[in-house]
Amino acid sequence: MNIFSHSQETETYRQNIKLLPIRRQTNTVSIGDIKIGGTEPIRIQSMLTSDTTNVDACVAEISRLDAVDCEIIRLTVPNQKSIDSLPAIRAEMAKRGIKRPLVADVHFNPRLAINVCEFVEKVRINPGNFVDRKKFEIREYTDVQYQEELERVEEKMLPLIKNLKKFGCALRVGTNHGSLSDRVMNRFGDTSEGMVESALEFLRILRKNGFEETVLSMKSSNPLVMIQAYRQLVQAMDAEDMHYPLHLGVTEAGNELDGRIKSAVGIGTLLCDGLGDTIRVSLTEPSENEIPVAQSILQSTRARIYNTDFISCPSCGRTFFDLESTTAQIKARTSHLKGVKIAIMGCVVNGPGEMADADFGYVGAGPGKISLYHGQSCVERNIPSEQAVERLIELIQEQGKWVDPA
Ligand code: SF4
């Protein structure tokens, strides 16, 4: 049995179709009350667009994210003033009954990362700029010089590791394509290999100092680079017997359709590889818009089931009813049936065969006539189309798959 899939349903699905690798075995990392990795569901997270020093704006945005079920919320911490705002943000969250864990995003300043541990459940650092200042120097590092740089990184990491342990805080080593250190750039270039090495340098230091609550990301605005970097990272970690969970994301993906497609390609491909323990869809839009996209990517890859799965044909000259309005009508009545698969097919020629995966089928049988299927079996033929949606609901109820909407 694959103990690493997080639910019987996704496990069975992956085993049945035999094409998808099983979910990669990872450690479990606690982010406050929520866990990432292992057999936990793949978590959805987002990041505030509000200024962290604006408590009211942050709490309003956190409330909107909470309402759409964002499980982990990151905010930027560019200065001490931002850290000073965190107690007020947390107090207001508590007043509103919001328990989402907070993640501090820190760049360039190890002191801020150290200070913020007390107020958040996770800290994100960028290994490209945690200690190193980007000077874009072209320089050949000897092995001795390279090692000296790593010792300097370790020295700066030690007080952070101490505070992470003291406050039970997790860490994300978040590598970004395009912000690698001069040291890594000179030796590996601006490549996915460089991204992997950048993360490994930090992982080795963390492991050497007994810190294991680490999550990793390898983001790029180019989904191909991002996919390559995550795959290489996994190979490199396997070689060093490391099993840290992965945070997946395409950074600066853009907005609207392009942003959604880029995220779906990058994140979805890796989920199909069995990789990924938490995801963030990064859109140039209000942060709450990211959550339904993330849920849809998880649902489409059957990595996590949120709602009903609809299968509907595109319609063609053979279609016996208005597919668009009928699909909308069926969705309006049944979209709360988590995990139930409903197919809506325009005709019997290809319909029943192509909806084999569905639990229930609504299929055009002739002009004004609908046939209903339960699995592969036709259970009712030639129902007048004006009664067919109601009969579909009754069939779902008879088969014990119905729940009332919340
Ligand atoms: S299922 Fe029938 S109606 Fe729908 S696209 Fe295929 S052939 Fe056309």
CSV table of C-alpha atoms and ligand atoms in Angstrom, one decimal:
chain,number,residue,atom,x,y,z
A,1,MET,CA,0.0,0.0,0.0
A,2,ASN,CA,1.2,3.5,-0.8
A,3,ILE,CA,1.1,5.2,2.6
A,4,PHE,CA,2.1,8.5,1.1
A,5,SER,CA,-1.0,9.4,-0.8
A,6,HIS,CA,-3.2,11.5,1.5
A,7,SER,CA,-6.6,10.0,0.8
A,8,GLN,CA,-7.9,6.7,-0.2
A,9,GLU,CA,-9.6,8.3,-3.2
A,10,THR,CA,-6.4,9.9,-4.7
A,11,GLU,CA,-4.4,6.8,-3.9
A,12,THR,CA,-6.9,4.5,-5.6
A,13,TYR,CA,-7.0,6.7,-8.6
A,14,ARG,CA,-3.3,6.8,-9.0
A,15,GLN,CA,-3.0,3.0,-8.6
A,16,ASN,CA,-5.9,2.4,-11.1
A,17,ILE,CA,-4.6,4.4,-14.0
A,18,LYS,CA,-1.0,3.2,-13.4
A,19,LEU,CA,0.4,6.1,-15.4
A,20,LEU,CA,1.0,8.5,-12.5
A,21,PRO,CA,3.9,8.0,-10.2
A,22,ILE,CA,2.9,7.7,-6.5
A,23,ARG,CA,3.3,10.8,-4.4
A,24,ARG,CA,6.9,11.3,-3.3
A,25,GLN,CA,7.7,10.4,0.2
A,26,THR,CA,8.4,13.5,2.3
A,27,ASN,CA,8.9,14.4,5.9
A,28,THR,CA,6.0,16.1,7.7
A,29,VAL,CA,6.7,19.7,8.7
A,30,SER,CA,4.4,21.6,11.1
A,31,ILE,CA,3.3,25.1,10.3
A,32,GLY,CA,1.5,25.9,13.5
A,33,ASP,CA,-1.5,23.6,13.7
A,34,ILE,CA,-1.2,22.7,10.0
A,35,LYS,CA,1.1,20.1,8.6
A,36,ILE,CA,2.8,19.9,5.2
A,37,GLY,CA,4.2,16.8,3.6
A,38,GLY,CA,3.9,13.1,4.4
A,39,THR,CA,0.4,11.9,4.0
A,40,GLU,CA,-1.2,15.4,4.6
A,41,PRO,CA,-3.4,17.0,2.0
A,42,ILE,CA,-1.5,19.2,-0.4
A,43,ARG,CA,-1.9,22.6,1.2
A,44,ILE,CA,-3.0,25.8,-0.5
A,45,GLN,CA,-1.3,29.1,0.4
A,46,SER,CA,-1.2,32.7,-0.7
A,47,MET,CA,0.6,35.9,0.1
A,48,LEU,CA,-0.8,39.3,1.1
A,49,THR,CA,-0.5,42.2,-1.2
A,50,SER,CA,-1.1,44.6,1.7
A,51,ASP,CA,1.7,46.5,3.4
A,52,THR,CA,2.4,44.6,6.6
A,53,THR,CA,2.5,47.8,8.7
A,54,ASN,CA,-1.1,48.5,7.7
A,55,VAL,CA,-2.8,46.3,10.2
A,56,ASP,CA,-6.4,47.0,9.1
A,57,ALA,CA,-5.6,46.2,5.4
A,58,CYS,CA,-3.7,43.0,6.3
A,59,VAL,CA,-6.6,41.8,8.5
A,60,ALA,CA,-9.2,42.5,5.9
A,61,GLU,CA,-7.1,40.6,3.3
A,62,ILE,CA,-6.5,37.7,5.7
A,63,SER,CA,-10.3,37.6,6.3
A,64,ARG,CA,-10.9,37.4,2.6
A,65,LEU,CA,-8.4,34.6,2.2
A,66,ASP,CA,-9.7,32.8,5.2
A,67,ALA,CA,-13.2,32.9,3.7
A,68,VAL,CA,-12.1,31.1,0.5
A,69,ASP,CA,-10.2,28.5,2.5
A,70,CYS,CA,-6.6,29.6,2.1
A,71,GLU,CA,-4.7,27.4,4.5
A,72,ILE,CA,-1.4,29.3,5.0
A,73,ILE,CA,-0.9,33.0,4.6
A,74,ARG,CA,2.4,34.7,3.9
A,75,LEU,CA,3.2,38.4,4.4
A,76,THR,CA,6.3,40.4,3.6
A,77,VAL,CA,8.7,41.5,6.3
A,78,PRO,CA,11.0,44.1,4.8
A,79,ASN,CA,11.7,46.0,8.1
A,80,GLN,CA,11.4,45.9,11.9
A,81,LYS,CA,8.3,48.0,11.7
A,82,SER,CA,6.5,45.2,9.9
A,83,ILE,CA,7.5,42.7,12.7
A,84,ASP,CA,6.1,45.2,15.2
A,85,SER,CA,2.7,45.1,13.4
A,86,LEU,CA,2.4,41.3,13.8
A,87,PRO,CA,1.1,41.1,17.4
A,88,ALA,CA,-1.8,43.5,16.4
A,89,ILE,CA,-2.5,41.5,13.3
A,90,ARG,CA,-2.6,38.3,15.3
A,91,ALA,CA,-4.8,39.8,18.0
A,92,GLU,CA,-7.3,41.0,15.4
A,93,MET,CA,-7.2,37.5,13.7
A,94,ALA,CA,-7.9,35.9,17.1
A,95,LYS,CA,-10.9,38.3,17.7
A,96,ARG,CA,-12.3,37.2,14.3
A,97,GLY,CA,-11.7,33.5,15.0
A,98,ILE,CA,-9.1,33.2,12.2
A,99,LYS,CA,-6.5,30.5,13.0
A,100,ARG,CA,-4.5,30.5,9.7
A,101,PRO,CA,-0.7,30.2,10.2
A,102,LEU,CA,1.4,33.1,9.1
A,103,VAL,CA,4.6,33.0,7.2
A,104,ALA,CA,7.1,35.9,7.1
A,105,ASP,CA,8.9,36.5,3.8
A,106,VAL,CA,12.4,37.9,4.4
A,107,HIS,CA,15.0,39.0,2.0
A,108,PHE,CA,18.5,40.6,2.4
A,109,ASN,CA,18.4,40.9,6.2
A,110,PRO,CA,19.2,37.9,8.5
A,111,ARG,CA,18.4,40.0,11.6
A,112,LEU,CA,14.7,40.3,10.5
A,113,ALA,CA,14.5,36.6,9.9
A,114,ILE,CA,15.8,36.0,13.4
A,115,ASN,CA,13.6,38.5,15.1
A,116,VAL,CA,10.4,37.4,13.3
A,117,CYS,CA,10.5,33.8,14.5
A,118,GLU,CA,8.7,34.7,17.7
A,119,PHE,CA,5.6,36.0,15.8
A,120,VAL,CA,5.0,33.5,12.9
A,121,GLU,CA,4.8,29.8,12.2
A,122,LYS,CA,7.2,29.8,9.3
A,123,VAL,CA,9.9,32.0,7.8
A,124,ARG,CA,10.8,32.1,4.2
A,125,ILE,CA,14.3,33.1,3.2
A,126,ASN,CA,15.9,33.3,-0.2
A,127,PRO,CA,19.3,31.6,-0.3
A,128,GLY,CA,20.4,33.9,-3.0
A,129,ASN,CA,20.2,37.0,-0.8
A,130,PHE,CA,20.0,35.8,2.8
A,131,VAL,CA,23.7,36.7,3.4
A,132,ASP,CA,25.0,37.5,0.0
A,133,ARG,CA,24.8,41.0,-1.6
A,134,LYS,CA,24.4,40.9,-5.3
A,135,LYS,CA,27.3,42.6,-6.9
A,136,PHE,CA,27.2,40.8,-10.2
A,137,GLU,CA,30.9,40.1,-9.9
A,138,ILE,CA,32.6,37.9,-12.4
A,139,ARG,CA,35.1,36.0,-10.4
A,140,GLU,CA,36.5,32.5,-10.4
A,141,TYR,CA,36.1,31.0,-6.9
A,142,THR,CA,38.7,28.6,-5.8
A,143,ASP,CA,37.4,25.6,-3.8
A,144,VAL,CA,39.0,27.2,-0.7
A,145,GLN,CA,37.3,30.6,-1.3
A,146,TYR,CA,34.0,28.9,-2.1
A,147,GLN,CA,34.2,27.0,1.2
A,148,GLU,CA,35.0,30.2,3.1
A,149,GLU,CA,31.8,31.7,1.7
A,150,LEU,CA,29.8,28.8,2.9
A,151,GLU,CA,31.3,29.1,6.4
A,152,ARG,CA,30.2,32.8,6.3
A,153,VAL,CA,26.7,31.7,5.4
A,154,GLU,CA,26.7,29.1,8.2
A,155,GLU,CA,27.8,31.7,10.8
A,156,LYS,CA,24.8,33.9,9.8
A,157,MET,CA,22.4,30.9,9.8
A,158,LEU,CA,23.3,29.8,13.3
A,159,PRO,CA,21.3,32.4,15.2
A,160,LEU,CA,18.4,31.9,12.9
A,161,ILE,CA,18.4,28.1,13.5
A,162,LYS,CA,18.5,28.8,17.2
A,163,ASN,CA,15.4,31.0,17.1
A,164,LEU,CA,13.5,28.7,14.7
A,165,LYS,CA,14.0,25.9,17.2
A,166,LYS,CA,13.2,28.1,20.2
A,167,PHE,CA,9.9,29.2,18.8
A,168,GLY,CA,8.9,26.0,16.9
A,169,CYS,CA,9.0,27.8,13.6
A,170,ALA,CA,9.4,26.1,10.2
A,171,LEU,CA,11.6,27.5,7.4
A,172,ARG,CA,11.2,27.6,3.7
A,173,VAL,CA,14.4,27.8,1.7
A,174,GLY,CA,12.8,29.6,-1.3
A,175,THR,CA,15.2,29.7,-4.3
A,176,ASN,CA,14.3,31.9,-7.2
A,177,HIS,CA,15.7,31.8,-10.7
A,178,GLY,CA,17.2,35.1,-11.3
A,179,SER,CA,18.2,35.9,-7.7
A,180,LEU,CA,21.1,33.4,-7.2
A,181,SER,CA,24.1,34.5,-5.3
A,182,ASP,CA,27.3,35.7,-7.1
A,183,ARG,CA,29.0,32.6,-5.7
A,184,VAL,CA,26.5,30.2,-7.3
A,185,MET,CA,26.2,32.2,-10.5
A,186,ASN,CA,29.9,32.1,-11.1
A,187,ARG,CA,30.2,28.4,-10.6
A,188,PHE,CA,26.9,27.1,-12.0
A,189,GLY,CA,25.5,30.0,-14.1
A,190,ASP,CA,21.9,31.2,-14.0
A,191,THR,CA,20.7,27.6,-14.4
A,192,SER,CA,18.4,25.1,-12.8
A,193,GLU,CA,21.6,23.3,-11.6
A,194,GLY,CA,22.6,26.6,-9.9
A,195,MET,CA,19.1,26.8,-8.2
A,196,VAL,CA,19.4,23.3,-6.9
A,197,GLU,CA,22.9,23.9,-5.5
A,198,SER,CA,21.8,27.2,-3.9
A,199,ALA,CA,19.2,25.3,-2.0
A,200,LEU,CA,21.4,22.3,-1.1
A,201,GLU,CA,24.1,24.6,0.4
A,202,PHE,CA,21.5,25.8,2.9
A,203,LEU,CA,20.0,22.4,3.4
A,204,ARG,CA,23.3,20.9,4.3
A,205,ILE,CA,23.9,23.7,6.9
A,206,LEU,CA,20.5,23.2,8.4
A,207,ARG,CA,20.9,19.5,8.6
A,208,LYS,CA,24.4,19.7,10.1
A,209,ASN,CA,22.9,21.9,12.8
A,210,GLY,CA,20.0,19.6,13.6
A,211,PHE,CA,17.2,21.5,11.9
A,212,GLU,CA,14.8,19.5,9.8
A,213,GLU,CA,11.6,21.5,9.7
A,214,THR,CA,12.4,22.7,6.2
A,215,VAL,CA,10.3,23.2,3.1
A,216,LEU,CA,11.8,24.0,-0.3
A,217,SER,CA,10.8,25.9,-3.4
A,218,MET,CA,12.4,26.4,-6.8
A,219,LYS,CA,10.4,29.2,-8.5
A,220,SER,CA,10.8,30.7,-11.9
A,221,SER,CA,8.5,32.8,-14.0
A,222,ASN,CA,9.3,30.3,-16.8
A,223,PRO,CA,7.3,27.1,-16.1
A,224,LEU,CA,9.9,25.0,-18.0
A,225,VAL,CA,12.8,26.2,-15.9
A,226,MET,CA,10.7,25.7,-12.8
A,227,ILE,CA,9.7,22.1,-13.7
A,228,GLN,CA,13.3,21.2,-14.5
A,229,ALA,CA,14.6,22.7,-11.3
A,230,TYR,CA,12.1,20.9,-9.0
A,231,ARG,CA,12.8,17.6,-10.8
A,232,GLN,CA,16.6,18.1,-10.4
A,233,LEU,CA,16.2,19.1,-6.8
A,234,VAL,CA,14.4,15.9,-6.0
A,235,GLN,CA,17.1,13.8,-7.7
A,236,ALA,CA,19.8,15.7,-5.8
A,237,MET,CA,17.9,15.3,-2.5
A,238,ASP,CA,17.4,11.6,-3.0
A,239,ALA,CA,21.2,11.3,-3.6
A,240,GLU,CA,21.7,12.9,-0.1
A,241,ASP,CA,18.9,11.0,1.6
A,242,MET,CA,16.9,14.2,2.1
A,243,HIS,CA,13.1,14.1,2.1
A,244,TYR,CA,11.9,17.7,2.6
A,245,PRO,CA,8.5,18.7,1.4
A,246,LEU,CA,8.1,20.9,-1.7
A,247,HIS,CA,6.3,24.2,-2.1
A,248,LEU,CA,5.3,24.5,-5.8
A,249,GLY,CA,4.8,27.8,-7.6
A,250,VAL,CA,5.4,29.7,-10.8
A,251,THR,CA,6.5,33.1,-9.7
A,252,GLU,CA,5.4,36.3,-11.4
A,253,ALA,CA,3.0,34.2,-13.5
A,254,GLY,CA,1.0,37.3,-14.5
A,255,ASN,CA,-2.8,37.7,-14.5
A,256,GLU,CA,-6.0,36.5,-16.1
A,257,LEU,CA,-5.8,33.6,-18.5
A,258,ASP,CA,-2.0,33.6,-19.0
A,259,GLY,CA,-1.3,33.6,-15.3
A,260,ARG,CA,-3.7,30.7,-14.7
A,261,ILE,CA,-2.4,28.6,-17.6
A,262,LYS,CA,1.3,29.1,-16.6
A,263,SER,CA,0.5,28.1,-13.1
A,264,ALA,CA,-1.5,25.1,-14.2
A,265,VAL,CA,1.3,23.9,-16.5
A,266,GLY,CA,4.1,24.4,-14.0
A,267,ILE,CA,2.3,23.2,-10.8
A,268,GLY,CA,0.1,20.6,-12.6
A,269,THR,CA,3.0,18.9,-14.3
A,270,LEU,CA,4.9,18.4,-11.1
A,271,LEU,CA,1.8,17.2,-9.3
A,272,CYS,CA,1.4,14.6,-12.0
A,273,ASP,CA,5.0,13.6,-11.3
A,274,GLY,CA,3.9,12.9,-7.7
A,275,LEU,CA,5.8,16.0,-6.5
A,276,GLY,CA,4.5,18.8,-4.3
A,277,ASP,CA,3.2,19.2,-0.8
A,278,THR,CA,1.9,22.8,-0.8
A,279,ILE,CA,1.1,25.1,-3.7
A,280,ARG,CA,0.8,28.8,-4.4
A,281,VAL,CA,-0.7,30.2,-7.5
A,282,SER,CA,0.9,33.6,-8.0
A,283,LEU,CA,-1.4,36.1,-9.8
A,284,THR,CA,-1.2,39.8,-10.4
A,285,GLU,CA,-4.7,40.1,-9.0
A,286,PRO,CA,-6.3,40.2,-5.5
A,287,SER,CA,-4.8,37.4,-3.5
A,288,GLU,CA,-8.1,35.7,-2.9
A,289,ASN,CA,-8.4,35.1,-6.7
A,290,GLU,CA,-5.5,32.6,-6.4
A,291,ILE,CA,-7.4,30.1,-4.2
A,292,PRO,CA,-10.0,28.8,-6.6
A,293,VAL,CA,-7.3,28.4,-9.3
A,294,ALA,CA,-5.2,26.5,-6.9
A,295,GLN,CA,-8.1,24.3,-5.9
A,296,SER,CA,-8.9,23.7,-9.6
A,297,ILE,CA,-5.3,22.6,-10.3
A,298,LEU,CA,-5.4,20.2,-7.4
A,299,GLN,CA,-8.8,18.8,-8.5
A,300,SER,CA,-7.8,18.5,-12.1
A,301,THR,CA,-4.7,16.5,-11.2
A,302,ARG,CA,-6.8,14.5,-8.7
A,303,ALA,CA,-4.2,15.6,-6.1
A,304,ARG,CA,-7.0,16.8,-3.8
A,305,ILE,CA,-10.7,16.7,-4.3
A,306,TYR,CA,-12.7,19.9,-3.4
A,307,ASN,CA,-16.0,19.6,-5.3
A,308,THR,CA,-17.9,17.7,-8.0
A,309,ASP,CA,-16.0,16.6,-11.0
A,310,PHE,CA,-17.8,17.5,-14.2
A,311,ILE,CA,-17.1,15.9,-17.6
A,312,SER,CA,-19.0,17.4,-20.5
A,313,CYS,CA,-18.5,17.1,-24.2
A,314,PRO,CA,-17.9,20.2,-26.3
A,315,SER,CA,-21.1,19.5,-28.3
A,316,CYS,CA,-21.2,19.1,-32.1
A,317,GLY,CA,-23.8,18.6,-34.9
A,318,ARG,CA,-25.0,15.5,-33.2
A,319,THR,CA,-25.9,17.2,-29.9
A,320,PHE,CA,-29.5,16.6,-28.9
A,321,PHE,CA,-29.9,19.5,-26.3
A,322,ASP,CA,-28.4,22.8,-25.3
A,323,LEU,CA,-25.3,21.6,-23.6
A,324,GLU,CA,-24.2,24.9,-22.3
A,325,SER,CA,-27.4,25.8,-20.5
A,326,THR,CA,-28.0,22.2,-19.3
A,327,THR,CA,-24.4,21.9,-17.9
A,328,ALA,CA,-24.9,25.2,-16.1
A,329,GLN,CA,-28.2,24.0,-14.7
A,330,ILE,CA,-26.7,20.7,-13.5
A,331,LYS,CA,-23.7,22.4,-12.0
A,332,ALA,CA,-25.9,24.9,-10.1
A,333,ARG,CA,-27.7,21.9,-8.4
A,334,THR,CA,-24.8,19.5,-7.9
A,335,SER,CA,-21.5,21.4,-7.6
A,336,HIS,CA,-21.3,20.8,-3.8
A,337,LEU,CA,-21.1,17.0,-4.2
A,338,LYS,CA,-17.4,16.6,-3.3
A,339,GLY,CA,-15.8,13.8,-5.3
A,340,VAL,CA,-18.9,12.8,-7.3
A,341,LYS,CA,-18.2,12.7,-11.1
A,342,ILE,CA,-21.0,13.7,-13.4
A,343,ALA,CA,-20.8,13.5,-17.1
A,344,ILE,CA,-23.1,15.5,-19.4
A,345,MET,CA,-22.8,14.2,-23.0
A,346,GLY,CA,-24.6,15.5,-26.1
A,347,CYS,CA,-25.4,12.1,-27.7
A,348,VAL,CA,-25.1,8.4,-27.3
A,349,VAL,CA,-22.7,7.9,-30.2
A,350,ASN,CA,-19.5,8.7,-28.3
A,351,GLY,CA,-21.1,9.8,-25.0
A,352,PRO,CA,-21.3,6.6,-22.8
A,353,GLY,CA,-17.9,5.3,-23.9
A,354,GLU,CA,-16.1,8.6,-23.3
A,355,MET,CA,-17.6,9.2,-19.9
A,356,ALA,CA,-16.5,5.8,-18.5
A,357,ASP,CA,-14.9,7.4,-15.5
A,358,ALA,CA,-18.1,9.1,-14.3
A,359,ASP,CA,-20.4,8.0,-11.5
A,360,PHE,CA,-23.5,9.4,-13.2
A,361,GLY,CA,-24.2,10.3,-16.9
A,362,TYR,CA,-26.7,12.6,-18.5
A,363,VAL,CA,-26.7,11.7,-22.2
A,364,GLY,CA,-28.8,12.9,-25.2
A,365,ALA,CA,-30.8,10.0,-26.5
A,366,GLY,CA,-32.8,11.8,-29.2
A,367,PRO,CA,-34.5,15.1,-29.8
A,368,GLY,CA,-35.9,16.2,-26.4
A,369,LYS,CA,-34.9,12.8,-24.9
A,370,ILE,CA,-32.3,12.1,-22.2
A,371,SER,CA,-30.9,8.8,-20.9
A,372,LEU,CA,-29.4,8.5,-17.5
A,373,TYR,CA,-26.4,6.3,-16.5
A,374,HIS,CA,-25.1,5.0,-13.2
A,375,GLY,CA,-21.5,4.1,-13.9
A,376,GLN,CA,-21.5,2.2,-17.2
A,377,SER,CA,-25.1,1.1,-17.0
A,378,CYS,CA,-28.0,2.9,-18.6
A,379,VAL,CA,-30.6,3.0,-15.8
A,380,GLU,CA,-33.3,5.1,-17.5
A,381,ARG,CA,-34.0,5.8,-21.2
A,382,ASN,CA,-35.7,8.5,-23.1
A,383,ILE,CA,-36.8,10.8,-20.3
A,384,PRO,CA,-38.4,14.1,-21.5
A,385,SER,CA,-35.6,16.6,-21.3
A,386,GLU,CA,-37.6,19.0,-19.1
A,387,GLN,CA,-37.8,16.3,-16.4
A,388,ALA,CA,-34.3,14.9,-16.8
A,389,VAL,CA,-32.3,17.2,-14.4
A,390,GLU,CA,-34.7,16.4,-11.6
A,391,ARG,CA,-34.5,12.7,-12.4
A,392,LEU,CA,-30.7,12.9,-12.3
A,393,ILE,CA,-30.8,14.4,-8.8
A,394,GLU,CA,-33.2,11.7,-7.7
A,395,LEU,CA,-30.8,9.0,-9.1
A,396,ILE,CA,-27.9,10.6,-7.2
A,397,GLN,CA,-30.1,10.5,-4.1
A,398,GLU,CA,-31.1,6.9,-4.7
A,399,GLN,CA,-27.5,5.8,-5.0
A,400,GLY,CA,-26.6,7.4,-1.7
A,401,LYS,CA,-24.3,10.1,-3.1
A,402,TRP,CA,-26.4,13.1,-2.3
A,403,VAL,CA,-25.8,15.6,0.5
A,404,ASP,CA,-27.8,18.8,1.0
A,405,PRO,CA,-25.9,22.0,0.1
A,406,ALA,CA,-24.4,23.8,3.1
B,1,SF4,S1,-20.6,13.2,-27.3
B,1,SF4,FE1,-21.9,13.3,-29.1
B,1,SF4,S2,-22.7,15.4,-29.1
B,1,SF4,FE2,-20.9,15.4,-27.7
B,1,SF4,S3,-19.2,16.0,-29.0
B,1,SF4,FE3,-19.2,13.8,-29.0
B,1,SF4,S4,-20.4,13.2,-30.8
B,1,SF4,FE4,-20.8,15.4,-30.4
